CSV table of C-alpha atoms in Angstrom, one decimal:
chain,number,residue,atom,x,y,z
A,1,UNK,CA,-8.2,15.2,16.9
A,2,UNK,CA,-6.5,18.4,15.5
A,3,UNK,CA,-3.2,17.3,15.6
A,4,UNK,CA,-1.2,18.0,12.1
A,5,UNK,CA,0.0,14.9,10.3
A,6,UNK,CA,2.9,14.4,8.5
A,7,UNK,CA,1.8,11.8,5.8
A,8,UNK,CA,4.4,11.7,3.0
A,9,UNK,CA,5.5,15.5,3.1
A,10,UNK,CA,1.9,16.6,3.3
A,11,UNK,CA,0.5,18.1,6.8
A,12,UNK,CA,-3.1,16.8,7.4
A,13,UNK,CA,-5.5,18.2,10.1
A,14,UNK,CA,-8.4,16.2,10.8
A,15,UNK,CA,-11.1,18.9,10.7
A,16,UNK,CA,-14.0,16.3,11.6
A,17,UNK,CA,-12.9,12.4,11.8
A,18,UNK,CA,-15.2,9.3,10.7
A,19,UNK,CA,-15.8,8.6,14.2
A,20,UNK,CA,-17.8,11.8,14.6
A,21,UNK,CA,-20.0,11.2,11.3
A,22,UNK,CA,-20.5,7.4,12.3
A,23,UNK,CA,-18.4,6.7,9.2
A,24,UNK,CA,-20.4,8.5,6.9
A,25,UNK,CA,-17.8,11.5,5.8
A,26,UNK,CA,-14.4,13.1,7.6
A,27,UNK,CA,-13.1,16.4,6.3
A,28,UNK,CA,-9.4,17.1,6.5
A,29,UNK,CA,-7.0,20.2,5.9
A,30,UNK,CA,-4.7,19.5,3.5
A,31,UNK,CA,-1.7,21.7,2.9
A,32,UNK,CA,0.5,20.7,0.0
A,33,UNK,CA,4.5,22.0,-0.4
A,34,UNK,CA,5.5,23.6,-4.1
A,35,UNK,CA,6.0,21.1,-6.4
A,36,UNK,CA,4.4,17.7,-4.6
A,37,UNK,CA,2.5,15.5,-6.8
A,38,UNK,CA,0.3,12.7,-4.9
A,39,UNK,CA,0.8,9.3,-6.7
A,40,UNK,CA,-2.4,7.8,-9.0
A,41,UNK,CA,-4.7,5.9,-6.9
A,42,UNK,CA,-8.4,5.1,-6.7
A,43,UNK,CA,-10.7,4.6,-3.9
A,44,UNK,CA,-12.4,1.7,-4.5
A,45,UNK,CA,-16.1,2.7,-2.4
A,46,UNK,CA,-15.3,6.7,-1.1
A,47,UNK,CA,-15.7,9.6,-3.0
A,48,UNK,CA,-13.4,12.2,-2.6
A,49,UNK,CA,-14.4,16.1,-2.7
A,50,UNK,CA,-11.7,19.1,-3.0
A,51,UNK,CA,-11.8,22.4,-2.4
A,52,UNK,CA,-8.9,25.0,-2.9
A,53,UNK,CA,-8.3,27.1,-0.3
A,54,UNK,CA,-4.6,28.6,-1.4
A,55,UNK,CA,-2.8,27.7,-4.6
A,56,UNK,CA,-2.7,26.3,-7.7
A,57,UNK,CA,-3.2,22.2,-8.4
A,58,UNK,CA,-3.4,20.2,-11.1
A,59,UNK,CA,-5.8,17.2,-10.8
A,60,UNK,CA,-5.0,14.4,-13.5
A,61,UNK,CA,-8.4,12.1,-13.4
A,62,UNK,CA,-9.0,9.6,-15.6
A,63,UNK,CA,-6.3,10.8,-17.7
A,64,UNK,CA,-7.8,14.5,-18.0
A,65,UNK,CA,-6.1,16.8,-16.8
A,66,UNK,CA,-7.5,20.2,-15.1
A,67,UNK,CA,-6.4,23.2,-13.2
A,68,UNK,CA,-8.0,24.6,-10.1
A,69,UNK,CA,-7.2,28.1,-8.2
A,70,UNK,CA,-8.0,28.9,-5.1
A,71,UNK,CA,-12.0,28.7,-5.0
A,72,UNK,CA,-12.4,26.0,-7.2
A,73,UNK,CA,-13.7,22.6,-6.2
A,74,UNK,CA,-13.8,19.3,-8.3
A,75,UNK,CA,-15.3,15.9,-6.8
A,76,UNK,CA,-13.6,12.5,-7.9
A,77,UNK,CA,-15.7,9.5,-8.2
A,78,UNK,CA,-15.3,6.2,-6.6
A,79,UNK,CA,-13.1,4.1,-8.3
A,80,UNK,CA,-11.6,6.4,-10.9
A,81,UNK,CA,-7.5,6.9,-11.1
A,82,UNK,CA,-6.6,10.2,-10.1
A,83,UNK,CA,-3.7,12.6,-8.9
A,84,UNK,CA,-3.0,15.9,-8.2
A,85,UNK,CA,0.4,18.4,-8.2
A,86,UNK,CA,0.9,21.3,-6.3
A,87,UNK,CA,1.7,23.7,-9.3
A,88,UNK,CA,1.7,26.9,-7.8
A,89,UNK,CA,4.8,29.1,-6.4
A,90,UNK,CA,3.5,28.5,-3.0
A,91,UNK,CA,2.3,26.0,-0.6
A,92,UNK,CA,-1.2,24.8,-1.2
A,93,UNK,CA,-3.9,24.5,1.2
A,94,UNK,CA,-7.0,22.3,0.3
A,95,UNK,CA,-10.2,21.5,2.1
A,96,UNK,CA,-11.1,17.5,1.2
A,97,UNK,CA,-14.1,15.6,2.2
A,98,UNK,CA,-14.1,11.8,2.1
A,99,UNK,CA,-17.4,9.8,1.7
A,100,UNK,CA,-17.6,7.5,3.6
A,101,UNK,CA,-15.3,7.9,6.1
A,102,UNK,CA,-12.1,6.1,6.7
A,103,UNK,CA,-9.3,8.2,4.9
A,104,UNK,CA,-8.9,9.8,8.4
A,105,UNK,CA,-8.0,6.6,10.0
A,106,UNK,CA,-5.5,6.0,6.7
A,107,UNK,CA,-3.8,9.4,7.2
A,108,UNK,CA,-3.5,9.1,11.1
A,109,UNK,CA,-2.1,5.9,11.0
A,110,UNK,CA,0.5,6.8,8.4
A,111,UNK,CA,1.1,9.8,10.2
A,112,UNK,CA,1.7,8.2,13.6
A,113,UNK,CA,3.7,5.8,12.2
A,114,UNK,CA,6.3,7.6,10.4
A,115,UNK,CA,5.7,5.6,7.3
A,116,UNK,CA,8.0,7.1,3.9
A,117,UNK,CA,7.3,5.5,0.5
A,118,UNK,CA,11.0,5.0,0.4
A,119,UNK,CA,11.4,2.9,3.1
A,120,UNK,CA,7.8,1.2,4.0
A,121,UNK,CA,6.1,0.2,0.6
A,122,UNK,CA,5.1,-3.0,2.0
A,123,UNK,CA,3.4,-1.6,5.0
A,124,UNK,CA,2.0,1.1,3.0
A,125,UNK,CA,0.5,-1.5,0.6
A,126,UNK,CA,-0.8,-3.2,3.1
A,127,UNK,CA,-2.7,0.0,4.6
A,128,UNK,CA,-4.2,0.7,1.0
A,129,UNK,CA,-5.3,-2.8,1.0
A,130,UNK,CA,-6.9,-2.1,4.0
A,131,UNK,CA,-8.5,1.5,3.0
A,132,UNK,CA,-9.7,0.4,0.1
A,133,UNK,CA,-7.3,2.5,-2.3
A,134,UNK,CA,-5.4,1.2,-5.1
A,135,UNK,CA,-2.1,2.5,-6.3
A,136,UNK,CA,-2.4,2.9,-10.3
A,137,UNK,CA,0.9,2.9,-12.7
């Protein structure tokens, strides 16, 4: 599937899905407006590997902060809180890898369903739940 995704003002392309790697990995396009700023989670059994295509982020994990340019990478353990902002003057584009798989599945079914913070927390929990990922305050 290379359809783009809407999933909360972020458009995801799902370069190679889970289903194609038997769950092992899926590898998305990522492109991030000025300004967004993903909200702190964890993935409870995935890691979660980044590579800047276009922009400038800053990834908060574990409570360190660190900026990446475009050709920069950084990989995020399981189970560590992290985040990232778009910090640049210009949209951001990102290659991420998710091992194993699944966070296709998470971002297509967001997607498809239309699903805004705003308005469906509960189903959104309930989806994390699901994926494995844990909101952190």
């Amino acid at each position: 599937m290379n359809d783009v995704l809407n999933v909360f003002g972020e458009k995801i392309t799902i370069l190679i899905s889970s289903k194609e790697t038997n769950e092992r990995f899926c590898k998305c396009l990522v492109k991030t407006p000025v300004g967004y700023e993903a909200p702190s989670h964890k993935h409870i059994d995935s890691y979660d590997s980044v590579y800047v295509i276009q922009g400038k982020f800053r990834f908060t994990i574990n409570g360190k902060s660190q900026i990446l340019n475009a050709g920069e990478s950084i990989c995020i353990p399981l189970g560590i809180p992290h985040n990232y902002k778009n910090i640049g003057s210009k949209e951001g584009n990102t290659i991420c890898v998710h091992s194993p798989g699944g966070m296709d599945i998470f971002f297509e079914t967001i997607g498809l369903e239309h699903l805004k913070p705003q308005n469906d927390l509960a189903r959104i929990e309930q989806l994390a739940k699901q994926f494995k990922i844990q909101l952190v305050k």
